[in-house]
Amino acid sequence: MELRRKGVGYLRRSSNRQLQNHSLDIQRSQILRCADRNAFEITDWFIDDAVSAYRKPALKRDAMRALLSTVLDQDEVCGVFFYDESRISRQMSDFVLEVFNPIKERKPQCEFFNATTGTLWDPKEPVVQAQLLMAQNDSAMKSTRALDAQTMLLCDPRGPRRPGAPAPYGYRWADGALVPSETASLALFIFHIASWGYSDAQIASMLTQAGVPSPKSGDWGASTIDVMLNNPVYCGDIAWNRRKGYSNSSRKSVGQYDLFQGQVDAIVPRPLWDIVHELRTVKKETGMKFNTPNLLQGLACCKKCGDGLQVKDSTPARSPKRYVHYVCPSCGQKVETTKLDEVVLDQIGREWPGHFNAFKNEARNTLLRWKKELVDVQRQAKAELEEARYQRATLSPSAPHAEQWQKIISLRETVATEKLQSAISLLEKVAVLEQPVTFDAWIQRLLEPDWVSLLGSTERRTFGFFIIQRVEVEFTAVTKVSICFRLSPFVTLQESIGRLTEFSADTVGEKPKEPQGA
Ligand SMILES: [Zn+2]
């Protein structure tokens, strides 16, 4: 006979008396089906009233409290089944904090199931988080909407008034100003998962799957997410002059339009916005993908040849097993992606916790070093600019080749001005990252002691990108790897500064001779 694990079911009575029994039957049969598919038998049922599930925190509810103590006290119970998120709590955090976490802490092997979807339920899953946020918002929305409608009707003597533009998702209009609305937490959530590498399309389908209503009703689209993630209003700034022109309605990219800062209550902290845009810049400039199961795509190289390993998928059609390899383009040696990923994950798991503090110090020292280098570049560019201006002032129009000299001097002025502007804007970025709040926001998220088991493949890949500079692979009998960790997670800044300082070093020596013949 098949051995079945023991689990408990949680039900909620409907507030509609006529539907009451019917609803309980549906919930119960759904849970039994889900339990059966996962080889569980339900040994206990817990039933709460409809009203209390909305109003009372999880542990103020009798059945929920009884469920908690049953699961904690009875060793053999290792499964909790419920009908859907709205049955367990209308408050996002209390069920997780007061029921889920304590159970997982004492009994890590205990599993939670959502009987509606028939899947394992884990609040660390982005889809589940979106569902929880929505369950929390649902009840808040009902009361806010009623209040809004009344305010509109009662307070405006000219009758209900509609603001011209629709408010960005997460905001609403109040007396002509934008204020965070009941969906603000979902807007923040969208930035949060974007900062862990999820693509616009992934986020859109996740929200649709979680049943979150989109701003325009219907399914979420990737373009809606793109527009949101590029809208500086979420940091409290109003963008001005964003369209490229009257006839061109496409938008200018971040940094190219004017901002009125601090006009609106921010929903997204600035460091989170910066991390999201760091990843978007990397994707755009390098074509690197984060929503891939291949942890080391673009990060691994052949130790012998020094070439970057390429991903080759040679799975035959209709083959149930996948054959995907990291291949060295020079020597042709290869290793299965899943195998190498596993070796590297294992090694990071062992090396990273011990390396983290060094990484943090190194990141801080790197910022100091960059500051010094940039101040040097700034000084040098200023001197070059002054020199060029002096040459222009002293160049006689009657000097031989005066016209060519004019052109050379103008070019030098342009180059020095560009260099000076880049140095100043990069110095501003370094200054922002040096602030402890910003620095910690970038660094602390990379201290995840149990990251291998906690993160999904996209998140893991994003995490790997921020900490790994390169993985050298040695194709011996047993594949050996050495991981070279990054000096700091500020990847695109490092590249911009590298380009600028290299470029300045190139142009230093070459000075045109003083024009003669005044
Ligand atoms: Zn090779």
PDB file of N, CA and C in Angstrom, residues 246-341:
ATOM      1  N   TYR A 246       7.472  66.929 -31.320  1.00  0.00           N
ATOM      2  CA  TYR A 246       6.025  67.034 -31.499  1.00  0.00           C
ATOM      3  C   TYR A 246       5.500  65.910 -32.366  1.00  0.00           C
ATOM      4  N   SER A 247       6.276  65.591 -33.415  1.00  0.00           N
ATOM      5  CA  SER A 247       5.777  64.574 -34.341  1.00  0.00           C
ATOM      6  C   SER A 247       6.253  63.182 -33.920  1.00  0.00           C
ATOM      7  N   ASN A 248       7.226  63.128 -33.011  1.00  0.00           N
ATOM      8  CA  ASN A 248       7.779  61.844 -32.594  1.00  0.00           C
ATOM      9  C   ASN A 248       7.343  61.567 -31.159  1.00  0.00           C
ATOM     10  N   SER A 249       6.451  60.599 -30.994  1.00  0.00           N
ATOM     11  CA  SER A 249       5.910  60.396 -29.651  1.00  0.00           C
ATOM     12  C   SER A 249       6.746  59.415 -28.838  1.00  0.00           C
ATOM     13  N   SER A 250       7.855  58.883 -29.411  1.00  0.00           N
ATOM     14  CA  SER A 250       8.642  57.952 -28.597  1.00  0.00           C
ATOM     15  C   SER A 250       9.345  58.736 -27.480  1.00  0.00           C
ATOM     16  N   ARG A 251       9.705  57.985 -26.439  1.00  0.00           N
ATOM     17  CA  ARG A 251      10.228  58.660 -25.256  1.00  0.00           C
ATOM     18  C   ARG A 251      11.739  58.717 -25.250  1.00  0.00           C
ATOM     19  N   LYS A 252      12.264  59.785 -24.693  1.00  0.00           N
ATOM     20  CA  LYS A 252      13.708  59.880 -24.505  1.00  0.00           C
ATOM     21  C   LYS A 252      14.105  58.921 -23.390  1.00  0.00           C
ATOM     22  N   SER A 253      15.383  58.513 -23.390  1.00  0.00           N
ATOM     23  CA  SER A 253      15.751  57.580 -22.331  1.00  0.00           C
ATOM     24  C   SER A 253      16.163  58.338 -21.067  1.00  0.00           C
ATOM     25  N   VAL A 254      16.252  57.543 -19.985  1.00  0.00           N
ATOM     26  CA  VAL A 254      16.561  58.108 -18.679  1.00  0.00           C
ATOM     27  C   VAL A 254      17.826  58.956 -18.756  1.00  0.00           C
ATOM     28  N   GLY A 255      17.799  60.140 -18.152  1.00  0.00           N
ATOM     29  CA  GLY A 255      18.985  60.987 -18.144  1.00  0.00           C
ATOM     30  C   GLY A 255      18.964  62.027 -19.245  1.00  0.00           C
ATOM     31  N   GLN A 256      18.023  61.874 -20.218  1.00  0.00           N
ATOM     32  CA  GLN A 256      18.013  62.813 -21.337  1.00  0.00           C
ATOM     33  C   GLN A 256      16.893  63.841 -21.255  1.00  0.00           C
ATOM     34  N   TYR A 257      16.071  63.741 -20.213  1.00  0.00           N
ATOM     35  CA  TYR A 257      14.982  64.700 -20.114  1.00  0.00           C
ATOM     36  C   TYR A 257      15.098  65.461 -18.799  1.00  0.00           C
ATOM     37  N   ASP A 258      14.352  66.562 -18.685  1.00  0.00           N
ATOM     38  CA  ASP A 258      14.430  67.380 -17.478  1.00  0.00           C
ATOM     39  C   ASP A 258      13.564  66.790 -16.376  1.00  0.00           C
ATOM     40  N   LEU A 259      14.001  66.966 -15.158  1.00  0.00           N
ATOM     41  CA  LEU A 259      13.247  66.439 -14.025  1.00  0.00           C
ATOM     42  C   LEU A 259      12.956  67.545 -13.027  1.00  0.00           C
ATOM     43  N   PHE A 260      11.778  67.518 -12.476  1.00  0.00           N
ATOM     44  CA  PHE A 260      11.516  68.331 -11.289  1.00  0.00           C
ATOM     45  C   PHE A 260      11.579  67.377 -10.126  1.00  0.00           C
ATOM     46  N   GLN A 261      12.611  67.499  -9.325  1.00  0.00           N
ATOM     47  CA  GLN A 261      12.813  66.479  -8.303  1.00  0.00           C
ATOM     48  C   GLN A 261      11.963  66.698  -7.058  1.00  0.00           C
ATOM     49  N   GLY A 262      11.594  65.566  -6.441  1.00  0.00           N
ATOM     50  CA  GLY A 262      10.887  65.612  -5.171  1.00  0.00           C
ATOM     51  C   GLY A 262       9.516  66.256  -5.216  1.00  0.00           C
ATOM     52  N   GLN A 263       8.817  66.125  -6.375  1.00  0.00           N
ATOM     53  CA  GLN A 263       7.502  66.756  -6.502  1.00  0.00           C
ATOM     54  C   GLN A 263       6.373  65.884  -5.941  1.00  0.00           C
ATOM     55  N   VAL A 264       6.624  64.594  -5.874  1.00  0.00           N
ATOM     56  CA  VAL A 264       5.574  63.635  -5.549  1.00  0.00           C
ATOM     57  C   VAL A 264       6.120  62.721  -4.456  1.00  0.00           C
ATOM     58  N   ASP A 265       5.238  62.102  -3.643  1.00  0.00           N
ATOM     59  CA  ASP A 265       5.724  61.124  -2.666  1.00  0.00           C
ATOM     60  C   ASP A 265       6.306  59.916  -3.408  1.00  0.00           C
ATOM     61  N   ALA A 266       7.569  59.587  -3.128  1.00  0.00           N
ATOM     62  CA  ALA A 266       8.212  58.467  -3.823  1.00  0.00           C
ATOM     63  C   ALA A 266       7.624  57.146  -3.335  1.00  0.00           C
ATOM     64  N   ILE A 267       7.471  56.204  -4.254  1.00  0.00           N
ATOM     65  CA  ILE A 267       7.066  54.841  -3.887  1.00  0.00           C
ATOM     66  C   ILE A 267       8.306  53.948  -3.872  1.00  0.00           C
ATOM     67  N   VAL A 268       9.271  54.267  -4.751  1.00  0.00           N
ATOM     68  CA  VAL A 268      10.458  53.425  -4.920  1.00  0.00           C
ATOM     69  C   VAL A 268      11.692  54.156  -4.398  1.00  0.00           C
ATOM     70  N   PRO A 269      12.458  53.535  -3.476  1.00  0.00           N
ATOM     71  CA  PRO A 269      13.694  54.186  -3.013  1.00  0.00           C
ATOM     72  C   PRO A 269      14.682  54.324  -4.166  1.00  0.00           C
ATOM     73  N   ARG A 270      15.441  55.403  -4.174  1.00  0.00           N
ATOM     74  CA  ARG A 270      16.378  55.683  -5.259  1.00  0.00           C
ATOM     75  C   ARG A 270      17.361  54.534  -5.543  1.00  0.00           C
ATOM     76  N   PRO A 271      17.965  53.903  -4.497  1.00  0.00           N
ATOM     77  CA  PRO A 271      18.917  52.822  -4.806  1.00  0.00           C
ATOM     78  C   PRO A 271      18.256  51.672  -5.578  1.00  0.00           C
ATOM     79  N   LEU A 272      17.008  51.360  -5.231  1.00  0.00           N
ATOM     80  CA  LEU A 272      16.310  50.276  -5.931  1.00  0.00           C
ATOM     81  C   LEU A 272      16.112  50.652  -7.397  1.00  0.00           C
ATOM     82  N   TRP A 273      15.713  51.900  -7.636  1.00  0.00           N
ATOM     83  CA  TRP A 273      15.569  52.400  -9.017  1.00  0.00           C
ATOM     84  C   TRP A 273      16.902  52.245  -9.768  1.00  0.00           C
ATOM     85  N   ASP A 274      18.005  52.627  -9.099  1.00  0.00           N
ATOM     86  CA  ASP A 274      19.323  52.560  -9.739  1.00  0.00           C
ATOM     87  C   ASP A 274      19.721  51.127 -10.081  1.00  0.00           C
ATOM     88  N   ILE A 275      19.416  50.188  -9.181  1.00  0.00           N
ATOM     89  CA  ILE A 275      19.774  48.789  -9.444  1.00  0.00           C
ATOM     90  C   ILE A 275      18.979  48.264 -10.642  1.00  0.00           C
ATOM     91  N   VAL A 276      17.669  48.601 -10.677  1.00  0.00           N
ATOM     92  CA  VAL A 276      16.835  48.196 -11.816  1.00  0.00           C
ATOM     93  C   VAL A 276      17.439  48.723 -13.115  1.00  0.00           C
ATOM     94  N   HIS A 277      17.880  50.000 -13.103  1.00  0.00           N
ATOM     95  CA  HIS A 277      18.395  50.590 -14.331  1.00  0.00           C
ATOM     96  C   HIS A 277      19.813  50.131 -14.653  1.00  0.00           C
ATOM     97  N   GLU A 278      20.551  49.704 -13.637  1.00  0.00           N
ATOM     98  CA  GLU A 278      21.859  49.081 -13.871  1.00  0.00           C
ATOM     99  C   GLU A 278      21.654  47.834 -14.750  1.00  0.00           C
ATOM    100  N   LEU A 279      20.691  46.992 -14.341  1.00  0.00           N
ATOM    101  CA  LEU A 279      20.450  45.758 -15.093  1.00  0.00           C
ATOM    102  C   LEU A 279      19.935  46.043 -16.496  1.00  0.00           C
ATOM    103  N   ARG A 280      19.064  47.059 -16.612  1.00  0.00           N
ATOM    104  CA  ARG A 280      18.523  47.382 -17.940  1.00  0.00           C
ATOM    105  C   ARG A 280      19.635  47.879 -18.861  1.00  0.00           C
ATOM    106  N   THR A 281      20.581  48.648 -18.299  1.00  0.00           N
ATOM    107  CA  THR A 281      21.699  49.131 -19.104  1.00  0.00           C
ATOM    108  C   THR A 281      22.563  47.957 -19.562  1.00  0.00           C
ATOM    109  N   VAL A 282      22.850  47.035 -18.630  1.00  0.00           N
ATOM    110  CA  VAL A 282      23.669  45.875 -18.987  1.00  0.00           C
ATOM    111  C   VAL A 282      22.992  45.068 -20.099  1.00  0.00           C
ATOM    112  N   LYS A 283      21.680  44.842 -19.950  1.00  0.00           N
ATOM    113  CA  LYS A 283      20.948  44.069 -20.966  1.00  0.00           C
ATOM    114  C   LYS A 283      21.044  44.767 -22.315  1.00  0.00           C
ATOM    115  N   LYS A 284      20.851  46.102 -22.306  1.00  0.00           N
ATOM    116  CA  LYS A 284      20.837  46.839 -23.555  1.00  0.00           C
ATOM    117  C   LYS A 284      22.230  46.862 -24.188  1.00  0.00           C
ATOM    118  N   GLU A 285      23.267  47.098 -23.363  1.00  0.00           N
ATOM    119  CA  GLU A 285      24.602  47.284 -23.932  1.00  0.00           C
ATOM    120  C   GLU A 285      25.311  45.981 -24.286  1.00  0.00           C
ATOM    121  N   THR A 286      25.061  44.936 -23.524  1.00  0.00           N
ATOM    122  CA  THR A 286      25.800  43.698 -23.775  1.00  0.00           C
ATOM    123  C   THR A 286      24.920  42.589 -24.341  1.00  0.00           C
ATOM    124  N   GLY A 287      23.613  42.794 -24.345  1.00  0.00           N
ATOM    125  CA  GLY A 287      22.709  41.746 -24.816  1.00  0.00           C
ATOM    126  C   GLY A 287      22.620  40.579 -23.846  1.00  0.00           C
ATOM    127  N   MET A 288      23.171  40.759 -22.648  1.00  0.00           N
ATOM    128  CA  MET A 288      23.160  39.699 -21.645  1.00  0.00           C
ATOM    129  C   MET A 288      21.724  39.436 -21.191  1.00  0.00           C
ATOM    130  N   LYS A 289      21.399  38.165 -21.016  1.00  0.00           N
ATOM    131  CA  LYS A 289      20.048  37.829 -20.551  1.00  0.00           C
ATOM    132  C   LYS A 289      20.113  37.312 -19.112  1.00  0.00           C
ATOM    133  N   PHE A 290      19.080  37.667 -18.349  1.00  0.00           N
ATOM    134  CA  PHE A 290      19.050  37.194 -16.970  1.00  0.00           C
ATOM    135  C   PHE A 290      18.013  36.094 -16.771  1.00  0.00           C
ATOM    136  N   ASN A 291      17.008  36.066 -17.673  1.00  0.00           N
ATOM    137  CA  ASN A 291      15.983  35.026 -17.511  1.00  0.00           C
ATOM    138  C   ASN A 291      16.391  33.766 -18.270  1.00  0.00           C
ATOM    139  N   THR A 292      17.590  33.279 -17.957  1.00  0.00           N
ATOM    140  CA  THR A 292      18.055  32.028 -18.551  1.00  0.00           C
ATOM    141  C   THR A 292      18.443  31.074 -17.432  1.00  0.00           C
ATOM    142  N   PRO A 293      18.233  29.774 -17.646  1.00  0.00           N
ATOM    143  CA  PRO A 293      18.663  28.826 -16.605  1.00  0.00           C
ATOM    144  C   PRO A 293      20.184  28.673 -16.568  1.00  0.00           C
ATOM    145  N   ASN A 294      20.905  29.151 -17.604  1.00  0.00           N
ATOM    146  CA  ASN A 294      22.360  28.982 -17.630  1.00  0.00           C
ATOM    147  C   ASN A 294      23.048  30.042 -16.779  1.00  0.00           C
ATOM    148  N   LEU A 295      23.416  29.638 -15.583  1.00  0.00           N
ATOM    149  CA  LEU A 295      23.997  30.555 -14.600  1.00  0.00           C
ATOM    150  C   LEU A 295      25.208  31.296 -15.149  1.00  0.00           C
ATOM    151  N   LEU A 296      26.047  30.617 -15.944  1.00  0.00           N
ATOM    152  CA  LEU A 296      27.359  31.171 -16.289  1.00  0.00           C
ATOM    153  C   LEU A 296      27.461  31.734 -17.702  1.00  0.00           C
ATOM    154  N   GLN A 297      26.319  31.844 -18.394  1.00  0.00           N
ATOM    155  CA  GLN A 297      26.334  32.399 -19.752  1.00  0.00           C
ATOM    156  C   GLN A 297      26.976  33.792 -19.726  1.00  0.00           C
ATOM    157  N   GLY A 298      28.075  33.947 -20.484  1.00  0.00           N
ATOM    158  CA  GLY A 298      28.754  35.243 -20.511  1.00  0.00           C
ATOM    159  C   GLY A 298      29.709  35.459 -19.341  1.00  0.00           C
ATOM    160  N   LEU A 299      29.809  34.494 -18.425  1.00  0.00           N
ATOM    161  CA  LEU A 299      30.680  34.668 -17.249  1.00  0.00           C
ATOM    162  C   LEU A 299      31.822  33.658 -17.204  1.00  0.00           C
ATOM    163  N   ALA A 300      31.705  32.554 -17.978  1.00  0.00           N
ATOM    164  CA  ALA A 300      32.721  31.496 -17.897  1.00  0.00           C
ATOM    165  C   ALA A 300      33.691  31.573 -19.075  1.00  0.00           C
ATOM    166  N   CYS A 301      34.970  31.224 -18.815  1.00  0.00           N
ATOM    167  CA  CYS A 301      35.936  31.181 -19.909  1.00  0.00           C
ATOM    168  C   CYS A 301      36.816  29.940 -19.775  1.00  0.00           C
ATOM    169  N   CYS A 302      37.482  29.561 -20.887  1.00  0.00           N
ATOM    170  CA  CYS A 302      38.357  28.401 -20.909  1.00  0.00           C
ATOM    171  C   CYS A 302      39.697  28.829 -20.316  1.00  0.00           C
ATOM    172  N   LYS A 303      40.186  28.084 -19.310  1.00  0.00           N
ATOM    173  CA  LYS A 303      41.428  28.497 -18.659  1.00  0.00           C
ATOM    174  C   LYS A 303      42.603  28.419 -19.618  1.00  0.00           C
ATOM    175  N   LYS A 304      42.590  27.406 -20.494  1.00  0.00           N
ATOM    176  CA  LYS A 304      43.712  27.201 -21.402  1.00  0.00           C
ATOM    177  C   LYS A 304      43.756  28.282 -22.486  1.00  0.00           C
ATOM    178  N   CYS A 305      42.607  28.545 -23.125  1.00  0.00           N
ATOM    179  CA  CYS A 305      42.586  29.460 -24.275  1.00  0.00           C
ATOM    180  C   CYS A 305      42.233  30.896 -23.884  1.00  0.00           C
ATOM    181  N   GLY A 306      41.559  31.074 -22.753  1.00  0.00           N
ATOM    182  CA  GLY A 306      41.150  32.405 -22.335  1.00  0.00           C
ATOM    183  C   GLY A 306      39.871  32.887 -23.025  1.00  0.00           C
ATOM    184  N   ASP A 307      39.289  32.060 -23.899  1.00  0.00           N
ATOM    185  CA  ASP A 307      38.082  32.470 -24.613  1.00  0.00           C
ATOM    186  C   ASP A 307      36.830  32.284 -23.759  1.00  0.00           C
ATOM    187  N   GLY A 308      35.842  33.158 -23.980  1.00  0.00           N
ATOM    188  CA  GLY A 308      34.563  33.030 -23.288  1.00  0.00           C
ATOM    189  C   GLY A 308      33.835  31.791 -23.783  1.00  0.00           C
ATOM    190  N   LEU A 309      33.265  31.004 -22.877  1.00  0.00           N
ATOM    191  CA  LEU A 309      32.550  29.796 -23.285  1.00  0.00           C
ATOM    192  C   LEU A 309      31.186  30.174 -23.867  1.00  0.00           C
ATOM    193  N   GLN A 310      30.790  29.429 -24.921  1.00  0.00           N
ATOM    194  CA  GLN A 310      29.495  29.684 -25.543  1.00  0.00           C
ATOM    195  C   GLN A 310      28.513  28.589 -25.170  1.00  0.00           C
ATOM    196  N   VAL A 311      27.222  28.949 -25.175  1.00  0.00           N
ATOM    197  CA  VAL A 311      26.206  27.952 -24.849  1.00  0.00           C
ATOM    198  C   VAL A 311      25.703  27.322 -26.146  1.00  0.00           C
ATOM    199  N   LYS A 312      25.792  25.990 -26.227  1.00  0.00           N
ATOM    200  CA  LYS A 312      25.320  25.275 -27.422  1.00  0.00           C
ATOM    201  C   LYS A 312      24.248  24.271 -27.017  1.00  0.00           C
ATOM    202  N   ASP A 313      23.095  24.392 -27.662  1.00  0.00           N
ATOM    203  CA  ASP A 313      22.000  23.462 -27.387  1.00  0.00           C
ATOM    204  C   ASP A 313      21.922  22.458 -28.538  1.00  0.00           C
ATOM    205  N   SER A 314      22.274  21.202 -28.260  1.00  0.00           N
ATOM    206  CA  SER A 314      22.244  20.207 -29.332  1.00  0.00           C
ATOM    207  C   SER A 314      21.216  19.116 -29.025  1.00  0.00           C
ATOM    208  N   THR A 315      20.109  19.530 -28.376  1.00  0.00           N
ATOM    209  CA  THR A 315      19.055  18.569 -28.042  1.00  0.00           C
ATOM    210  C   THR A 315      18.358  18.135 -29.339  1.00  0.00           C
ATOM    211  N   PRO A 316      18.332  16.810 -29.624  1.00  0.00           N
ATOM    212  CA  PRO A 316      17.610  16.370 -30.832  1.00  0.00           C
ATOM    213  C   PRO A 316      16.111  16.626 -30.672  1.00  0.00           C
ATOM    214  N   ALA A 317      15.412  16.785 -31.794  1.00  0.00           N
ATOM    215  CA  ALA A 317      13.969  17.019 -31.741  1.00  0.00           C
ATOM    216  C   ALA A 317      13.298  15.865 -31.002  1.00  0.00           C
ATOM    217  N   ARG A 318      12.315  16.175 -30.219  1.00  0.00           N
ATOM    218  CA  ARG A 318      11.505  15.201 -29.468  1.00  0.00           C
ATOM    219  C   ARG A 318      12.287  14.426 -28.423  1.00  0.00           C
ATOM    220  N   SER A 319      13.513  14.884 -28.088  1.00  0.00           N
ATOM    221  CA  SER A 319      14.249  14.180 -27.045  1.00  0.00           C
ATOM    222  C   SER A 319      13.772  14.676 -25.688  1.00  0.00           C
ATOM    223  N   PRO A 320      13.466  13.755 -24.787  1.00  0.00           N
ATOM    224  CA  PRO A 320      13.006  14.198 -23.470  1.00  0.00           C
ATOM    225  C   PRO A 320      14.158  14.811 -22.655  1.00  0.00           C
ATOM    226  N   LYS A 321      15.383  14.346 -22.911  1.00  0.00           N
ATOM    227  CA  LYS A 321      16.518  14.891 -22.178  1.00  0.00           C
ATOM    228  C   LYS A 321      17.136  16.030 -22.987  1.00  0.00           C
ATOM    229  N   ARG A 322      17.573  17.068 -22.275  1.00  0.00           N
ATOM    230  CA  ARG A 322      18.171  18.196 -22.982  1.00  0.00           C
ATOM    231  C   ARG A 322      19.694  18.085 -22.978  1.00  0.00           C
ATOM    232  N   TYR A 323      20.321  18.416 -24.123  1.00  0.00           N
ATOM    233  CA  TYR A 323      21.772  18.396 -24.213  1.00  0.00           C
ATOM    234  C   TYR A 323      22.282  19.813 -24.456  1.00  0.00           C
ATOM    235  N   VAL A 324      22.599  20.518 -23.377  1.00  0.00           N
ATOM    236  CA  VAL A 324      23.076  21.895 -23.498  1.00  0.00           C
ATOM    237  C   VAL A 324      24.463  21.962 -22.869  1.00  0.00           C
ATOM    238  N   HIS A 325      25.421  22.539 -23.617  1.00  0.00           N
ATOM    239  CA  HIS A 325      26.805  22.567 -23.141  1.00  0.00           C
ATOM    240  C   HIS A 325      27.376  23.984 -23.150  1.00  0.00           C
ATOM    241  N   TYR A 326      28.347  24.214 -22.264  1.00  0.00           N
ATOM    242  CA  TYR A 326      29.235  25.362 -22.398  1.00  0.00           C
ATOM    243  C   TYR A 326      30.401  24.857 -23.244  1.00  0.00           C
ATOM    244  N   VAL A 327      30.694  25.548 -24.354  1.00  0.00           N
ATOM    245  CA  VAL A 327      31.728  25.077 -25.270  1.00  0.00           C
ATOM    246  C   VAL A 327      32.792  26.148 -25.467  1.00  0.00           C
ATOM    247  N   CYS A 328      34.076  25.730 -25.466  1.00  0.00           N
ATOM    248  CA  CYS A 328      35.146  26.676 -25.780  1.00  0.00           C
ATOM    249  C   CYS A 328      35.259  26.782 -27.306  1.00  0.00           C
ATOM    250  N   PRO A 329      35.121  27.985 -27.871  1.00  0.00           N
ATOM    251  CA  PRO A 329      35.146  28.128 -29.327  1.00  0.00           C
ATOM    252  C   PRO A 329      36.523  27.828 -29.909  1.00  0.00           C
ATOM    253  N   SER A 330      37.587  27.867 -29.102  1.00  0.00           N
ATOM    254  CA  SER A 330      38.929  27.612 -29.639  1.00  0.00           C
ATOM    255  C   SER A 330      39.291  26.141 -29.619  1.00  0.00           C
ATOM    256  N   CYS A 331      39.247  25.516 -28.426  1.00  0.00           N
ATOM    257  CA  CYS A 331      39.706  24.136 -28.337  1.00  0.00           C
ATOM    258  C   CYS A 331      38.555  23.136 -28.428  1.00  0.00           C
ATOM    259  N   GLY A 332      37.319  23.647 -28.420  1.00  0.00           N
ATOM    260  CA  GLY A 332      36.173  22.769 -28.619  1.00  0.00           C
ATOM    261  C   GLY A 332      35.802  21.906 -27.422  1.00  0.00           C
ATOM    262  N   GLN A 333      36.523  22.059 -26.305  1.00  0.00           N
ATOM    263  CA  GLN A 333      36.165  21.253 -25.130  1.00  0.00           C
ATOM    264  C   GLN A 333      34.851  21.756 -24.566  1.00  0.00           C
ATOM    265  N   LYS A 334      34.098  20.843 -23.955  1.00  0.00           N
ATOM    266  CA  LYS A 334      32.773  21.265 -23.491  1.00  0.00           C
ATOM    267  C   LYS A 334      32.379  20.560 -22.199  1.00  0.00           C
ATOM    268  N   VAL A 335      31.380  21.122 -21.551  1.00  0.00           N
ATOM    269  CA  VAL A 335      30.847  20.530 -20.323  1.00  0.00           C
ATOM    270  C   VAL A 335      29.362  20.854 -20.278  1.00  0.00           C
ATOM    271  N   GLU A 336      28.570  19.914 -19.758  1.00  0.00           N
ATOM    272  CA  GLU A 336      27.128  20.143 -19.664  1.00  0.00           C
ATOM    273  C   GLU A 336      26.841  21.355 -18.781  1.00  0.00           C
ATOM    274  N   THR A 337      25.931  22.216 -19.219  1.00  0.00           N
ATOM    275  CA  THR A 337      25.656  23.444 -18.467  1.00  0.00           C
ATOM    276  C   THR A 337      25.205  23.137 -17.040  1.00  0.00           C
ATOM    277  N   THR A 338      24.285  22.175 -16.899  1.00  0.00           N
ATOM    278  CA  THR A 338      23.753  21.887 -15.567  1.00  0.00           C
ATOM    279  C   THR A 338      24.860  21.401 -14.629  1.00  0.00           C
ATOM    280  N   LYS A 339      25.805  20.620 -15.208  1.00  0.00           N
ATOM    281  CA  LYS A 339      26.884  20.087 -14.374  1.00  0.00           C
ATOM    282  C   LYS A 339      27.801  21.200 -13.885  1.00  0.00           C
ATOM    283  N   LEU A 340      28.223  22.076 -14.834  1.00  0.00           N
ATOM    284  CA  LEU A 340      29.141  23.150 -14.454  1.00  0.00           C
ATOM    285  C   LEU A 340      28.447  24.111 -13.481  1.00  0.00           C
ATOM    286  N   ASP A 341      27.176  24.436 -13.776  1.00  0.00           N
ATOM    287  CA  ASP A 341      26.433  25.330 -12.880  1.00  0.00           C
ATOM    288  C   ASP A 341      26.416  24.774 -11.460  1.00  0.00           C
TER     289      ASP A 341
END
